[in-house]
Coordinates of N, CA and C in Angstrom, one line a residue:
X57 N -4.9 -1.5 -40.4 CA -3.7 -1.0 -39.7 C -4.1 0.1 -38.7
X58 N -5.0 0.9 -39.1 CA -5.5 2.0 -38.2 C -6.2 1.5 -37.1
X59 N -7.0 0.3 -37.3 CA -7.8 -0.3 -36.2 C -6.8 -0.8 -35.1
X60 N -5.7 -1.4 -35.6 CA -4.7 -2.0 -34.7 C -4.1 -0.8 -33.8
X61 N -3.8 0.3 -34.5 CA -3.2 1.5 -33.8 C -4.2 2.0 -32.8
X62 N -5.4 2.1 -33.2 CA -6.5 2.6 -32.3 C -6.6 1.7 -31.1
X63 N -6.6 0.3 -31.3 CA -6.7 -0.7 -30.2 C -5.6 -0.6 -29.2
X64 N -4.3 -0.4 -29.7 CA -3.2 -0.3 -28.9 C -3.2 1.0 -28.1
X65 N -3.6 2.1 -28.8 CA -3.7 3.4 -28.1 C -4.8 3.4 -27.0
X66 N -5.9 2.9 -27.3 CA -6.9 2.9 -26.3 C -6.6 1.9 -25.1
X67 N -5.9 0.8 -25.4 CA -5.5 -0.1 -24.3 C -4.5 0.6 -23.4
X68 N -3.5 1.4 -24.0 CA -2.5 2.1 -23.2 C -3.1 3.2 -22.4
X69 N -4.1 4.0 -23.0 CA -4.8 5.0 -22.3 C -5.6 4.4 -21.2
X70 N -6.3 3.3 -21.5 CA -7.0 2.6 -20.4 C -6.2 2.2 -19.2
X71 N -5.0 1.6 -19.5 CA -4.0 1.2 -18.5 C -3.5 2.5 -17.6
X72 N -3.2 3.5 -18.4 CA -2.7 4.8 -17.6 C -3.9 5.3 -16.8
X73 N -5.0 5.4 -17.3 CA -6.1 5.9 -16.5 C -6.5 5.0 -15.3
X74 N -6.4 3.7 -15.6 CA -6.7 2.7 -14.5 C -5.6 2.9 -13.4
X75 N -4.4 3.0 -13.8 CA -3.3 3.1 -12.8 C -3.5 4.5 -12.1
X76 N -3.8 5.6 -12.7 CA -4.1 6.8 -12.0 C -5.2 6.8 -11.0
X77 N -6.3 6.1 -11.4 CA -7.5 6.0 -10.5 C -7.0 5.1 -9.3
X78 N -6.3 4.0 -9.6 CA -5.8 3.1 -8.5 C -5.0 3.8 -7.5
X79 N -4.0 4.5 -8.0 CA -3.1 5.2 -7.1 C -3.8 6.4 -6.3
X80 N -4.7 7.1 -6.9 CA -5.4 8.1 -6.1 C -6.3 7.5 -5.0
X81 N -7.1 6.5 -5.4 CA -7.9 5.8 -4.4 C -7.0 5.2 -3.3
X82 N -6.0 4.6 -3.6 CA -5.1 3.9 -2.7 C -4.5 4.9 -1.8
X83 N -4.1 6.0 -2.3 CA -3.5 7.1 -1.5 C -4.5 7.7 -0.5
X84 N -5.7 8.0 -1.0 CA -6.7 8.5 -0.1 C -7.1 7.6 1.0
X85 N -7.2 6.3 0.7 CA -7.5 5.3 1.6 C -6.4 5.2 2.7
X86 N -5.2 5.2 2.2 CA -4.1 5.1 3.2 C -4.0 6.3 4.2
X87 N -4.2 7.5 3.5 CA -4.2 8.8 4.4 C -5.3 8.8 5.4
X88 N -6.5 8.2 5.0 CA -7.6 8.2 6.0 C -7.3 7.2 7.1
X89 N -6.7 6.1 6.8 CA -6.3 5.1 7.8 C -5.4 5.6 8.8
X90 N -4.3 6.3 8.2 CA -3.3 6.9 9.1 C -3.9 7.9 9.9
X91 N -4.7 8.8 9.3 CA -5.4 9.9 10.1 C -6.2 9.3 11.3
X92 N -7.0 8.3 11.0 CA -7.8 7.7 12.0 C -7.0 7.1 13.1
X93 N -5.8 6.4 12.8 CA -5.0 5.8 13.7 C -4.3 6.9 14.6
X94 N -3.8 8.0 14.0 CA -3.2 9.0 14.7 C -4.1 9.8 15.6
X95 N -5.3 10.0 15.2 CA -6.3 10.7 16.1 C -7.1 9.8 17.0
X96 N -6.7 8.6 17.3 CA -7.4 7.8 18.2 C -7.0 8.1 19.6
X97 N -7.8 7.5 20.5 CA -7.5 7.7 22.0 C -6.2 7.1 22.4
X98 N -5.5 7.5 23.4 CA -4.3 7.0 23.9 C -4.5 5.6 24.5
X99 N -5.7 5.3 24.9 CA -6.0 4.0 25.6 C -5.9 2.9 24.5
X100 N -6.1 3.2 23.2 CA -5.9 2.2 22.1 C -4.5 1.8 22.1
X101 N -3.6 2.7 22.2 CA -2.2 2.4 22.1 C -1.7 1.7 23.4
X102 N -2.3 2.0 24.6 CA -2.0 1.3 25.8 C -2.4 -0.1 25.8
X103 N -3.6 -0.4 25.2 CA -4.1 -1.8 25.2 C -3.5 -2.6 24.1
X104 N -3.0 -2.1 23.0 CA -2.4 -2.9 21.9 C -1.0 -2.5 21.7
X105 N -0.2 -3.6 21.4 CA 1.2 -3.4 21.2 C 1.4 -2.8 19.8
X106 N 2.6 -2.2 19.6 CA 3.0 -1.7 18.3 C 2.9 -2.8 17.2
X107 N 3.4 -3.9 17.6 CA 3.4 -5.0 16.6 C 2.0 -5.4 16.1
X108 N 1.1 -5.4 17.1 CA -0.3 -5.8 16.7 C -0.9 -4.7 15.8
X109 N -0.6 -3.5 16.1 CA -1.2 -2.4 15.3 C -0.6 -2.4 13.9
X110 N 0.7 -2.6 13.8 CA 1.4 -2.6 12.5 C 0.9 -3.8 11.7
X111 N 0.8 -5.0 12.3 CA 0.4 -6.1 11.6 C -1.1 -5.9 11.1
X112 N -1.9 -5.4 11.9 CA -3.4 -5.2 11.5 C -3.4 -4.2 10.4
X113 N -2.7 -3.1 10.5 CA -2.7 -2.0 9.6 C -2.2 -2.6 8.2
X114 N -1.1 -3.3 8.2 CA -0.5 -3.8 6.9 C -1.5 -4.8 6.3
X115 N -2.1 -5.6 7.1 CA -3.1 -6.6 6.6 C -4.2 -5.9 6.0
X116 N -4.8 -4.9 6.7 CA -5.9 -4.1 6.1 C -5.6 -3.5 4.8
X117 N -4.3 -2.9 4.7 CA -3.9 -2.2 3.5 C -3.8 -3.2 2.4
X118 N -3.2 -4.4 2.7 CA -3.0 -5.5 1.7 C -4.3 -5.9 1.2
X119 N -5.3 -6.1 2.0 CA -6.6 -6.6 1.6 C -7.3 -5.5 0.7
X120 N -7.4 -4.3 1.1 CA -8.0 -3.2 0.4 C -7.3 -3.0 -0.9
X121 N -6.0 -3.0 -1.0 CA -5.4 -2.8 -2.3 C -5.6 -4.0 -3.2
X122 N -5.6 -5.2 -2.7 CA -5.9 -6.4 -3.5 C -7.3 -6.3 -4.1
X123 N -8.3 -5.9 -3.2 CA -9.6 -5.8 -3.7 C -9.8 -4.7 -4.8
X124 N -9.2 -3.6 -4.5 CA -9.3 -2.4 -5.4 C -8.6 -2.8 -6.8
X125 N -7.5 -3.4 -6.7 CA -6.8 -3.8 -8.0 C -7.6 -4.8 -8.8
X126 N -8.2 -5.8 -8.1 CA -9.0 -6.8 -8.7 C -10.2 -6.1 -9.4
X127 N -10.9 -5.2 -8.7 CA -12.0 -4.5 -9.2 C -11.6 -3.7 -10.5
X128 N -10.5 -2.9 -10.4 CA -10.1 -2.2 -11.6 C -9.7 -3.1 -12.8
X129 N -9.0 -4.1 -12.5 CA -8.6 -5.0 -13.6 C -9.9 -5.7 -14.2
X130 N -10.9 -6.0 -13.4 CA -12.0 -6.7 -13.9 C -12.8 -5.7 -14.8
X131 N -12.9 -4.4 -14.3 CA -13.5 -3.3 -15.1 C -12.8 -3.2 -16.5
X132 N -11.5 -3.2 -16.4 CA -10.8 -3.0 -17.6 C -11.0 -4.1 -18.6
X133 N -11.0 -5.4 -18.1 CA -11.3 -6.5 -19.0 C -12.7 -6.5 -19.6
X134 N -13.7 -6.0 -18.8 CA -15.0 -5.9 -19.3 C -15.2 -4.9 -20.4
X135 N -14.5 -3.7 -20.2 CA -14.6 -2.7 -21.2 C -13.9 -3.2 -22.5
X136 N -12.7 -3.9 -22.4 CA -12.1 -4.4 -23.5 C -13.0 -5.4 -24.3
X137 N -13.6 -6.3 -23.5 CA -14.4 -7.3 -24.2 C -15.6 -6.7 -24.9
X138 N -16.2 -5.5 -24.3 CA -17.3 -4.9 -24.9 C -16.9 -4.3 -26.2
X139 N -15.7 -3.5 -26.2 CA -15.3 -2.9 -27.3 C -14.9 -3.8 -28.4
X140 N -14.3 -5.0 -28.1 CA -13.9 -6.0 -29.0 C -15.2 -6.6 -29.7
X141 N -16.2 -6.8 -28.9 CA -17.5 -7.3 -29.5 C -18.1 -6.3 -30.4
X142 N -18.1 -5.0 -30.1 CA -18.6 -4.0 -30.9 C -17.9 -4.0 -32.2
X143 N -16.6 -4.0 -32.1 CA -15.8 -3.9 -33.4 C -16.0 -5.1 -34.3
X144 N -16.1 -6.3 -33.7 CA -16.3 -7.5 -34.5 C -17.7 -7.4 -35.2
X145 N -18.7 -7.0 -34.4 CA -20.0 -6.9 -34.9 C -20.1 -5.9 -36.0
X146 N -19.4 -4.8 -35.8 CA -19.3 -3.7 -36.8 C -18.8 -4.2 -38.1
X147 N -17.6 -4.9 -38.0 CA -16.9 -5.5 -39.2 C -17.6 -6.6 -39.9
X148 N -18.4 -7.4 -39.2 CA -19.1 -8.5 -39.8 C -20.4 -8.7 -39.1
X149 N -21.4 -8.0 -39.5 CA -22.7 -8.0 -38.9 C -23.4 -9.4 -39.1
X150 N -23.0 -10.1 -40.1 CA -23.6 -11.5 -40.3 C -23.3 -12.5 -39.2
X151 N -22.3 -12.1 -38.4 CA -21.9 -13.0 -37.3 C -23.0 -13.1 -36.2
X152 N -23.9 -12.0 -36.2 CA -24.9 -12.1 -35.2 C -25.8 -13.2 -35.3
X153 N -26.1 -13.7 -36.5 CA -26.9 -14.8 -36.7 C -26.3 -16.1 -36.1
X154 N -25.0 -16.3 -36.3 CA -24.3 -17.3 -35.7 C -24.2 -17.3 -34.3
X155 N -24.0 -16.1 -33.7 CA -24.0 -15.8 -32.3 C -25.3 -16.1 -31.6
X156 N -26.4 -15.7 -32.3 CA -27.8 -16.0 -31.7 C -28.0 -17.5 -31.7
X157 N -27.6 -18.2 -32.7 CA -27.8 -19.7 -32.8 C -27.0 -20.3 -31.6
X158 N -25.7 -19.8 -31.4 CA -24.9 -20.4 -30.3 C -25.4 -20.1 -28.9
X159 N -26.0 -18.9 -28.8 CA -26.6 -18.6 -27.4 C -27.8 -19.5 -27.2
X160 N -28.6 -19.7 -28.2 CA -29.8 -20.6 -28.1 C -29.3 -22.0 -27.7
X161 N -28.2 -22.5 -28.4 CA -27.8 -23.9 -28.2 C -27.2 -24.0 -26.7
X162 N -26.4 -23.1 -26.3 CA -25.8 -23.1 -25.0 C -26.8 -23.0 -23.9
X163 N -27.9 -22.2 -24.2 CA -29.0 -22.0 -23.2 C -29.7 -23.5 -23.0
X164 N -30.0 -24.2 -24.1 CA -30.5 -25.5 -24.0 C -29.6 -26.5 -23.3
X165 N -28.3 -26.4 -23.7 CA -27.4 -27.3 -23.1 C -27.2 -27.1 -21.6
X166 N -27.3 -25.8 -21.2 CA -27.2 -25.4 -19.7 C -28.4 -26.0 -19.0
X167 N -29.6 -25.9 -19.6 CA -30.8 -26.4 -19.0 C -30.7 -27.9 -18.8
X168 N -30.3 -28.6 -19.8 CA -30.1 -30.1 -19.6 C -29.1 -30.4 -18.6
X169 N -27.9 -29.7 -18.6 CA -27.0 -30.0 -17.6 C -27.5 -29.7 -16.1
X170 N -28.2 -28.6 -16.0 CA -28.7 -28.2 -14.7 C -29.6 -29.3 -14.2
X171 N -30.5 -29.9 -15.0 CA -31.4 -31.0 -14.6 C -30.6 -32.1 -14.1
X172 N -29.6 -32.6 -14.9 CA -28.8 -33.7 -14.5 C -28.0 -33.4 -13.2
X173 N -27.4 -32.2 -13.1 CA -26.5 -31.9 -11.9 C -27.4 -31.7 -10.7
X174 N -28.6 -31.2 -10.9 CA -29.5 -31.0 -9.7 C -29.9 -32.4 -9.2
X175 N -30.1 -33.3 -9.9 CA -30.5 -34.7 -9.4 C -29.3 -35.3 -8.7
X176 N -28.1 -35.2 -9.2 CA -27.0 -35.8 -8.5 C -26.7 -35.0 -7.2
X177 N -26.8 -33.7 -7.1 CA -26.6 -33.0 -5.9 C -27.7 -33.4 -4.8
X178 N -28.9 -33.6 -5.3 CA -29.9 -34.0 -4.4 C -29.6 -35.4 -3.8
X179 N -29.1 -36.3 -4.7 CA -28.8 -37.6 -4.2 C -27.6 -37.6 -3.2
X180 N -26.6 -36.7 -3.5 CA -25.4 -36.6 -2.7 C -25.8 -36.1 -1.2
X181 N -26.7 -35.1 -1.2 CA -27.2 -34.6 0.1 C -28.1 -35.6 0.8
X182 N -28.9 -36.4 0.1 CA -29.7 -37.4 0.8 C -28.8 -38.5 1.3
X183 N -27.7 -38.9 0.7 CA -26.9 -39.8 1.2 C -26.0 -39.4 2.3
X184 N -25.6 -38.1 2.3 CA -24.8 -37.5 3.3 C -25.6 -37.2 4.6
X185 N -26.9 -37.1 4.5 CA -27.8 -36.7 5.6 C -27.6 -37.6 6.9
X186 N -27.6 -39.0 6.8 CA -27.4 -39.7 8.0 C -25.9 -39.5 8.6
X187 N -24.9 -39.3 7.8 CA -23.6 -39.0 8.3 C -23.6 -37.7 9.0
X188 N -24.3 -36.6 8.4 CA -24.2 -35.4 9.1 C -25.0 -35.5 10.4
X189 N -26.2 -36.1 10.4 CA -26.9 -36.2 11.7 C -26.1 -37.0 12.7
X190 N -25.4 -38.0 12.3 CA -24.6 -38.7 13.3 C -23.6 -37.8 13.9
X191 N -22.9 -37.0 13.0 CA -21.8 -36.2 13.5 C -22.4 -35.2 14.4
X192 N -23.5 -34.6 14.0 CA -24.1 -33.5 14.9 C -24.6 -34.1 16.2
X193 N -25.1 -35.3 16.2 CA -25.6 -35.9 17.5 C -24.4 -36.2 18.4
X194 N -23.3 -36.6 17.7 CA -22.1 -36.8 18.6 C -21.5 -35.5 19.2
X195 N -21.5 -34.4 18.4 CA -21.1 -33.1 19.0 C -22.0 -32.7 20.0
X196 N -23.3 -32.8 19.9 CA -24.3 -32.4 20.9 C -24.1 -33.2 22.1
X197 N -23.9 -34.5 22.0 CA -23.8 -35.4 23.2 C -22.4 -35.4 23.8
X198 N -21.4 -34.6 23.3 CA -20.0 -34.7 23.8 C -20.0 -34.3 25.2
X199 N -20.6 -33.2 25.6 CA -20.5 -32.9 27.1 C -21.0 -33.9 28.0
X200 N -22.1 -34.6 27.6 CA -22.6 -35.7 28.4 C -21.6 -36.9 28.5
X201 N -21.0 -37.2 27.4 CA -20.1 -38.3 27.4 C -18.8 -37.9 28.2
X202 N -18.4 -36.6 28.2 CA -17.3 -36.2 29.0 C -17.6 -36.3 30.5
X203 N -18.8 -35.8 30.8 CA -19.0 -35.7 32.3 C -19.3 -37.1 32.9
X204 N -19.7 -38.1 32.0 CA -19.9 -39.5 32.5 C -18.7 -40.4 32.3
X205 N -17.6 -39.8 31.9 CA -16.3 -40.5 31.6 C -16.5 -41.6 30.5

């Protein structure tokens, strides 16, 4: 029961900490972007319309926030998986023998699959090679075909 309480408490603290970090990084990033935009030369505003600037600004903010959120969520999941693994190994150390056997089996299976997949990929590329060269020759010769009607 105590283990469940500790897991829920650590998960909640992790989410709060992750949210705090995300908000502070996002706030600093937005402030720097606004500061750079406000302190730019007047010619920038003469060359670009307000709509273009706002669209670009909002697109950049969306991309940066999405990347930052994905990074923090990935870090959160990695930490949770690590602690879950440590707890399971602590509670049942005999499981390590089974895990070692599974890792060895999956490593062998991966090697066999890679050999089979590598051959099929090589065959696919060798069969696609004439098609690719034909398309490339047509693209390279297109100006000649156009000028000769």
